Coordinates of C-alpha atoms and ligand atoms in Angstrom, one line a residue:
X1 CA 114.1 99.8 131.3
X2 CA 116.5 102.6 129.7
X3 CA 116.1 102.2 126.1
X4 CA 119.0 104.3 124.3
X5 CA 117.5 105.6 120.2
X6 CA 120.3 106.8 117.7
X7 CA 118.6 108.3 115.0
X8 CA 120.9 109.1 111.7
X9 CA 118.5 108.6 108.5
X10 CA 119.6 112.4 107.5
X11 CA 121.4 115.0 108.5
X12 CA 120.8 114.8 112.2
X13 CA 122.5 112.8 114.8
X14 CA 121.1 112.2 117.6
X15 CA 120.6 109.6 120.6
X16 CA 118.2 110.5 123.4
X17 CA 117.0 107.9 126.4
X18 CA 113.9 106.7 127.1
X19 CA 112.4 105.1 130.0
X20 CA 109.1 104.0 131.8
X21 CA 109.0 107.4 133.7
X22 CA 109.7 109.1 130.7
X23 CA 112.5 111.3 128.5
X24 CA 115.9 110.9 130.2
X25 CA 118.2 112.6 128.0
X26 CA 118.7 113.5 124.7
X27 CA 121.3 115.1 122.3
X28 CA 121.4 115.9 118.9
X29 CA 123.5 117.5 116.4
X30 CA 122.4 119.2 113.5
X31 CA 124.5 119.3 110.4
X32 CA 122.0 121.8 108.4
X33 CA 124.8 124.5 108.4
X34 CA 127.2 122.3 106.5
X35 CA 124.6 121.2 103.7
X36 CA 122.8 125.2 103.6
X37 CA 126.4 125.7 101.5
X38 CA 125.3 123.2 98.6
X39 CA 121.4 124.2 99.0
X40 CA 120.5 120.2 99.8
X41 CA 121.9 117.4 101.6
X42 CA 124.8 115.8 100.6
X43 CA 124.8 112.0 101.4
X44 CA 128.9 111.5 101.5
X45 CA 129.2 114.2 104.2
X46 CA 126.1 113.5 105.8
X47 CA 127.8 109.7 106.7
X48 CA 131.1 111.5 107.4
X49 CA 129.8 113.9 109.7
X50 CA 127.5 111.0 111.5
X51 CA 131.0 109.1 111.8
X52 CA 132.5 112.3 113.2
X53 CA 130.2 113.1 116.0
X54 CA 128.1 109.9 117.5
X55 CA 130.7 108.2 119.8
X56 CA 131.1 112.0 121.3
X57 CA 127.2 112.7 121.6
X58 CA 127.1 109.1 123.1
X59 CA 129.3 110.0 126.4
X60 CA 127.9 113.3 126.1
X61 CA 124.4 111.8 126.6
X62 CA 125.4 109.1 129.4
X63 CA 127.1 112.4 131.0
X64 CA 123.9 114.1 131.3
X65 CA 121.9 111.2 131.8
X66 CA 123.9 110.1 134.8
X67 CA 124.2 107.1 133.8
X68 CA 127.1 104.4 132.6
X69 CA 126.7 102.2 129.5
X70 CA 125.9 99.0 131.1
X71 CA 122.6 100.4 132.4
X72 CA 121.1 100.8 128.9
X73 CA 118.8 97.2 128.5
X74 CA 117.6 97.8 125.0
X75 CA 119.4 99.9 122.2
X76 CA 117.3 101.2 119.2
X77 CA 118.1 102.7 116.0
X78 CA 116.3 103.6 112.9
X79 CA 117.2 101.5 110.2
X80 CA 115.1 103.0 107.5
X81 CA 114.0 104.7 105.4
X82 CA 116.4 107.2 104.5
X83 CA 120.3 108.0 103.4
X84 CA 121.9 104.7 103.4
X85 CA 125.2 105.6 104.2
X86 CA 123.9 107.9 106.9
X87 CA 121.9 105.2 108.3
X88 CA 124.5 102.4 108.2
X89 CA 127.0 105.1 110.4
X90 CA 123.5 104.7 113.7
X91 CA 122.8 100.9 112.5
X92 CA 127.0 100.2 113.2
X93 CA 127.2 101.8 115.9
X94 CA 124.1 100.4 117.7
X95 CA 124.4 97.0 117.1
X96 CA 128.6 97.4 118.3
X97 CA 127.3 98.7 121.4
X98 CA 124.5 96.0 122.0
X99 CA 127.0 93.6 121.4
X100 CA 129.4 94.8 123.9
X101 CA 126.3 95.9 127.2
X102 CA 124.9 92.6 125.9
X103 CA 121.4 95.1 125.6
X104 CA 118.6 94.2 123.5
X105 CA 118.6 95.3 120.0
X106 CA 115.5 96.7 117.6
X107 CA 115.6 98.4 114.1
X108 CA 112.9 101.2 114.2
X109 CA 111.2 102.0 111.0
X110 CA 111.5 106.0 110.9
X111 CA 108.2 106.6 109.7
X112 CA 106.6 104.7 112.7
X113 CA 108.5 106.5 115.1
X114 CA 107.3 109.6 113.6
X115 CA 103.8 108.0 113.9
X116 CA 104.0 107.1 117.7
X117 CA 106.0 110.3 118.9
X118 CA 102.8 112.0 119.9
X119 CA 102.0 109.5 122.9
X120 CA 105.2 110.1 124.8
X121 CA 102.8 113.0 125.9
X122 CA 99.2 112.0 125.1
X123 CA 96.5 108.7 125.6
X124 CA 96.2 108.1 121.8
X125 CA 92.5 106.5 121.2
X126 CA 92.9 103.7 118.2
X127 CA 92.3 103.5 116.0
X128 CA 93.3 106.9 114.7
X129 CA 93.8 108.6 111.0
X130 CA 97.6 109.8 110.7
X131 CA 99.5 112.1 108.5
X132 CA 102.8 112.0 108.1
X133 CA 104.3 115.5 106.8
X134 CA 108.1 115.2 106.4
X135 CA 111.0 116.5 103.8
X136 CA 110.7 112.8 102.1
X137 CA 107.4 111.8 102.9
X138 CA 103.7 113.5 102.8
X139 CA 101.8 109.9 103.9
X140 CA 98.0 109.2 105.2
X141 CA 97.5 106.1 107.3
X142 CA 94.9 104.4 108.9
X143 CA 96.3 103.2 112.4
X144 CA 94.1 100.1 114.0
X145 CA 96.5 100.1 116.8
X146 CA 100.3 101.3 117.2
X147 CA 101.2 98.5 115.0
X148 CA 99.0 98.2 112.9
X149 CA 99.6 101.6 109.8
X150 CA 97.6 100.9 106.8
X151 CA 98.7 103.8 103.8
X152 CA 96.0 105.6 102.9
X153 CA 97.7 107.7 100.6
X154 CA 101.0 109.6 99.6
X155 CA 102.1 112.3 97.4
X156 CA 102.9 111.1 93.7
X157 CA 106.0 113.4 93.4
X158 CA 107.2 116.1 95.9
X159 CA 106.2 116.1 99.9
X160 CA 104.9 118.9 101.6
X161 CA 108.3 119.6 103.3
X162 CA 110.2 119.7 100.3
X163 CA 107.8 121.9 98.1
X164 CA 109.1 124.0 101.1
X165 CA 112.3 123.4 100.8
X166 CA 112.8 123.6 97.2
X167 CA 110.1 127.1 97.3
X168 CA 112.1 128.4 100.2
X169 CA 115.9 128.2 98.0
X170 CA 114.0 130.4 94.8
X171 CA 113.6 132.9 97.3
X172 CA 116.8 132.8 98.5
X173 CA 116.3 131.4 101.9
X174 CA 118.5 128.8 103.9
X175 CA 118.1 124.9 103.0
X176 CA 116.1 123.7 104.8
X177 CA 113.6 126.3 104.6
X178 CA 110.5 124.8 106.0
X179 CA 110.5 126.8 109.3
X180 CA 112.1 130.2 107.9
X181 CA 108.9 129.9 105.4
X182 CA 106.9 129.7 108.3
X183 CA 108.4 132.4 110.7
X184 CA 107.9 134.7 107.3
X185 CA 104.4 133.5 106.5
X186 CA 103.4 134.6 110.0
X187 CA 104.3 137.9 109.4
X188 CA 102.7 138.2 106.0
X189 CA 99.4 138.3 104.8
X190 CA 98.3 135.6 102.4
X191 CA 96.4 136.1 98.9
X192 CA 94.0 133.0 99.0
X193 CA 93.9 133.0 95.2
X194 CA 97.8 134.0 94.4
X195 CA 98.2 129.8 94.0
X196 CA 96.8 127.0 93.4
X197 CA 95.4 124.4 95.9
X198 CA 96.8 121.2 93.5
X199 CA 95.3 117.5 92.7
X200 CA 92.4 118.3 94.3
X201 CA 89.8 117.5 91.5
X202 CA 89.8 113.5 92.2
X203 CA 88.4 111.1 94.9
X204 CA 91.8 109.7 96.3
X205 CA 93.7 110.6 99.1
X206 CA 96.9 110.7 97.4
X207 CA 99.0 114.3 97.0
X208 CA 101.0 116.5 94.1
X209 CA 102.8 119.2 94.8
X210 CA 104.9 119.6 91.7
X211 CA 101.9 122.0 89.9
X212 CA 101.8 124.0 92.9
X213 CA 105.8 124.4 92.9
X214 CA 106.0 125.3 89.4
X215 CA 103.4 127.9 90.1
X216 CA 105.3 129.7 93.0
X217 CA 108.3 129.1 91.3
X218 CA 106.9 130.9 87.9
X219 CA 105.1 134.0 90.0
X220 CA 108.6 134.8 91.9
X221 CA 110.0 134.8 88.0
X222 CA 107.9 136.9 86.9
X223 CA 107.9 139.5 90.6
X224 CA 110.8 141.7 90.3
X225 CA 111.1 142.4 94.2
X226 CA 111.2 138.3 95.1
X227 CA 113.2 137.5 91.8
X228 CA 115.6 140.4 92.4
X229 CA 115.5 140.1 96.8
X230 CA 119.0 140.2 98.6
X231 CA 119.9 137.0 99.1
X232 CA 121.0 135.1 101.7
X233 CA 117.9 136.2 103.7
X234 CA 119.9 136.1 107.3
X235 CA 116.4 137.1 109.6
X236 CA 112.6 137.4 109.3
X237 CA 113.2 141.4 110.0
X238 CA 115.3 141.4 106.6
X239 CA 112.4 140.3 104.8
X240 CA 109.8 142.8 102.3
X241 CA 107.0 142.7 103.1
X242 CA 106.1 141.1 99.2
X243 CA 108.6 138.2 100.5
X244 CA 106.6 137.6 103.6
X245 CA 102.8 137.5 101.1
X246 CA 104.3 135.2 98.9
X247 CA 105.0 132.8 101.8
X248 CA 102.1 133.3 103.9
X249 CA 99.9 132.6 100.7
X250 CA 102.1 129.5 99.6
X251 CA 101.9 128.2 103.5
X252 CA 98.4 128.6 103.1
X253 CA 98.2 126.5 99.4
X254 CA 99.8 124.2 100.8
X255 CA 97.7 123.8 104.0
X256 CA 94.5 124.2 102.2
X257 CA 95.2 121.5 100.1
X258 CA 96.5 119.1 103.6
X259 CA 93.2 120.2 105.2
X260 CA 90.5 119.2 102.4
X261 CA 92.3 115.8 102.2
X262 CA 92.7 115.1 106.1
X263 CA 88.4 116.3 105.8
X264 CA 87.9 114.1 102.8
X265 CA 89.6 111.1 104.9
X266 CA 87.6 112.0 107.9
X267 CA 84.3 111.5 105.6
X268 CA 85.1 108.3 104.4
X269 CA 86.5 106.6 107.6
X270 CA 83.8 108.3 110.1
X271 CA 85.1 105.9 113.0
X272 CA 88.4 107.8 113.0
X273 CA 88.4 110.1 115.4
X274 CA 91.4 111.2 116.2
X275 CA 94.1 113.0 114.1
X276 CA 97.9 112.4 114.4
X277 CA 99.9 114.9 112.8
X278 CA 103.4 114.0 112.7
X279 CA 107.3 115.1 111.3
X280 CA 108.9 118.4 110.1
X281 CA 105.8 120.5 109.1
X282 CA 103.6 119.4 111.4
X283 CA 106.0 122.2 113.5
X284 CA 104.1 124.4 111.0
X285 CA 102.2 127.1 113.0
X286 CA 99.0 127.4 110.3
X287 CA 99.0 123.7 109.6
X288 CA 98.7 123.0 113.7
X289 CA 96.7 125.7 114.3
X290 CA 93.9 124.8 111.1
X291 CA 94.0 121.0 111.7
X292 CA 93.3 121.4 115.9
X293 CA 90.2 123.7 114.8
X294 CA 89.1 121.3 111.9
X295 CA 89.8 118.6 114.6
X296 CA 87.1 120.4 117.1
X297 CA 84.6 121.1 114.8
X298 CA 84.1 117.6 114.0
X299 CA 84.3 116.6 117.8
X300 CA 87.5 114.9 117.7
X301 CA 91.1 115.6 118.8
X302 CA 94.1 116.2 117.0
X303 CA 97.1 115.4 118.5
X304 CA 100.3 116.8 117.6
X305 CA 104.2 116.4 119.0
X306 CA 105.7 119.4 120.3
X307 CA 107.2 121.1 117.5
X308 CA 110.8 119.8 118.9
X309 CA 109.9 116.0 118.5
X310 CA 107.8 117.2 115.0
X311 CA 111.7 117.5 113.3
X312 CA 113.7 114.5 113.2
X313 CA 115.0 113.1 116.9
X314 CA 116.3 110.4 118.7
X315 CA 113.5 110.5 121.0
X316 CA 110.8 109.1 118.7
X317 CA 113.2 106.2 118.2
X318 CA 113.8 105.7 121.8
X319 CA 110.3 106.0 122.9
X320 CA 109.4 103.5 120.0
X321 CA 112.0 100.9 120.6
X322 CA 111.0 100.8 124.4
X323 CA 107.1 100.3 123.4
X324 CA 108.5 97.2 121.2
X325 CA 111.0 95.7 123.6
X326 CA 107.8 95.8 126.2
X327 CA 105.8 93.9 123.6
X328 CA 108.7 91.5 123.5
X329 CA 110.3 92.5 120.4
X330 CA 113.8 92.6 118.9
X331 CA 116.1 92.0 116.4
X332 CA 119.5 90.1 116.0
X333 CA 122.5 91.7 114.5
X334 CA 121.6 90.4 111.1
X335 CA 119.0 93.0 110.9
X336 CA 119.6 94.4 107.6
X337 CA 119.6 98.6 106.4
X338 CA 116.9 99.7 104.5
X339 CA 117.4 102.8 102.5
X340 CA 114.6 105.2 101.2
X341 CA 112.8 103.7 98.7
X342 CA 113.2 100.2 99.7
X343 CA 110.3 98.1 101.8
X344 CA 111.1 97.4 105.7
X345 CA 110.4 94.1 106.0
X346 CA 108.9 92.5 108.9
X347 CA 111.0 90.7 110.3
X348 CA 111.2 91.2 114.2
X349 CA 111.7 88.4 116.5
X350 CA 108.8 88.1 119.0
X351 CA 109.9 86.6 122.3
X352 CA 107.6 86.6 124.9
X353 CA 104.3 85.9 122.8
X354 CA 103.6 82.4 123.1
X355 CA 102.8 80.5 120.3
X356 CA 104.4 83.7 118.0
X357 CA 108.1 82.9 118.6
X358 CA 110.4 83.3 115.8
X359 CA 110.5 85.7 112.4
X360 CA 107.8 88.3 111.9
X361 CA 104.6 89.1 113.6
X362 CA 101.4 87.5 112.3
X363 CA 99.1 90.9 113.5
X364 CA 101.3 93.0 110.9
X365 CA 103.9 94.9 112.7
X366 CA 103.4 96.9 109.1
X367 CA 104.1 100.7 108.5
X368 CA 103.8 100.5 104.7
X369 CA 106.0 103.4 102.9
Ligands
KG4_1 O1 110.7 115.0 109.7 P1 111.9 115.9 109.2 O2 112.7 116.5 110.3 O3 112.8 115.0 108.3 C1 112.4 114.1 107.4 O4 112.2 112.9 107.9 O5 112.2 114.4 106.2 O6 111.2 117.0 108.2 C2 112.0 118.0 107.7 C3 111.2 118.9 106.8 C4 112.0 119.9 106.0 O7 111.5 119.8 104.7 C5 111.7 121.2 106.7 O8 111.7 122.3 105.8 C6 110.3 121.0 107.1 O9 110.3 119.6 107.6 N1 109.9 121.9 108.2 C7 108.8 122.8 108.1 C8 108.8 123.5 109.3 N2 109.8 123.0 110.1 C9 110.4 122.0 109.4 N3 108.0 123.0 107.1 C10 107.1 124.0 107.3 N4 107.0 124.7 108.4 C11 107.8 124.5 109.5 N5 107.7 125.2 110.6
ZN2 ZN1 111.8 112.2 109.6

């Protein structure tokens, strides 16, 4: 089965295939450049530029794929949560195209795919504790099975990524400026006490990063040589050495703080196992590198994407909507957009499942967000 993902939730557009032997092809077209100029993501040119350039990635794909439209069976897209009018550019053009092969069509919930990226490469034991670190979401879940993603917990106000992000533009560095931080950090040598490790001091497994923003935010005010650095930063070899501290020791705040809470979630579910790290920072090189040791101390595995399918992808999607469409799954073309904020509901058509046909899946085809 050749399952084609288009992923567009953001500012990436991308399509990649997936099939039973594995990744086909994929293609994917940043527009990170465009949005570095305002400092964020603009939704109105995000959707523009999706418009722009999917119909040209799509021949460029079947081009290197060797293949011809009418041998995709199943077209995916993810449907939510993120930019509607970025999303509603991949939902349009998916469901046109399953319309026209006649191919099988599934809405993927982002966050899941994120979830489920890791076993493209790995045997994932269930059930498994997850985190999901992205620019919009910093998420735990208890996973029973690949369907079945109960939220642990979630940050109350900024995700990891974005504490990043918005860290990263004080000191003058590109939007986004997650993996700049990182390249810096790794050259830099942290001060353990310079921040705080915040919303610690409770028994949940929820997250706040606004304290720990306004702290780093406050110390580059008050440090002449960040406050005062040249700015754009173009490369790491640019960089002061006080610029490279200052993000080594707010990498290592904010991975501190990720680690007690993946341990304190590891106490109270001692059946779990197995950690899944999953989206943009878990291509951070600390936060791998400390949760794979934390991981083997407590004689379990943590299993982490490649830092490639970490970021956002068409893969994910892809390798998710051909799991489903196994299962039986799909969607018709009334399957509605669901922007960020907004719950998925559950509302795939089950198939092959006897006994189970029609909307919705009673064992709760749920990735709560
Ligand atoms: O999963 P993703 O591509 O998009 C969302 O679904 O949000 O995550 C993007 C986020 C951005 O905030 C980016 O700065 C961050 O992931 N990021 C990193 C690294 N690479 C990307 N953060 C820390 N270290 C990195 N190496
Ligand atoms: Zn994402």
């Amino acid at each position: 089965m050749n399952c084609l993902g288009i992923e567009s939730s953001c500012d990436e557009t991308a399509l990649a295939v997936v099939n039973d032997g594995g990744i086909i092809g994929s293609v994917l077209a940043s527009q990170s450049d465009l949005h570095a100029i305002f400092g964020g993501v603009v939704p109105e040119l995000a959707s523009r530029e999706h418009c722009r350039y999917i119909g040209a990635l799509f021949d460029e794909l079947m081009h290197r794929c060797g293949l011809s439209p009418e041998q995709i069976n199943t077209v995916a897209v993810a449907r939510g949560p993120g930019l509607l009018g970025s999303l509603l550019v991949g939902v349009a053009f998916a469901k046109a195209l399953a319309l026209a092969l006649g191919a099988k069509f599934i809405g993927i919930n982002h966050l899941h795919a994120h979830l489920l990226t890791v076993g493209i490469d790995n045997h994932i034991h269930f059930p498994a504790l997850a985190l999901l670190v992205s620019g919009g979401h910093t998420h735990f879940y208890h996973m029973q099975s690949p369907w079945q993603c109960r939220q642990l917990g979630k940050t109350l106000d900024d995700a990891a990524g974005e504490a990043f992000d918005k860290i990263g533009k004080i000191l003058g560095l590109t939007y986004p400026a997650g993996r700049m931080m990182d390249a810096l950090a790794s050259d830099g040598a942290a001060d353990p006490h310079l921040f705080p490790r915040p919303y610690l001091d409770n028994d949940n497994l929820d997250f706040s990063f606004s304290g720990l923003k306004t702290a780093a935010a406050s110390h580059i005010e008050q440090t002449p040589a960040l406050k005062n650095a040249v700015r754009p930063l173009q490369s790491v070899t640019d960089a002061t050495t006080v610029l490279k501290n200052c993000c080594a020791s707010f990498s290592l705040a904010v991975v501190d703080t990720l680690c007690t809470k993946v341990e304190r979630a590891l106490d109270r579910y001692p059946t779990l196992h197995t950690l899944i790290l999953a989206g943009g920072v878990a291509s951070n090189s600390l936060l791998r590198e400390r949760v794979t040791q934390l991981m083997q101390q407590r004689g379990g595995e943590a299993l982490i994407p490649s830092p490639a399918l970490c970021t956002d992808n068409a893969v994910m999607i892809a390798y998710t909507g051909r799991l489903l469409a196994r299962a039986g799954f799909s969607h018709d073309l009334r399957m509605e957009t669901i922007p960020r904020g907004k719950t998925i509901p559950d509302d795939m058509v089950c198939g092959r499942v006897t006994g189970r046909q029609g909307h919705g899946f009673p064992d709760s085809l749920t990735v709560e967000h």
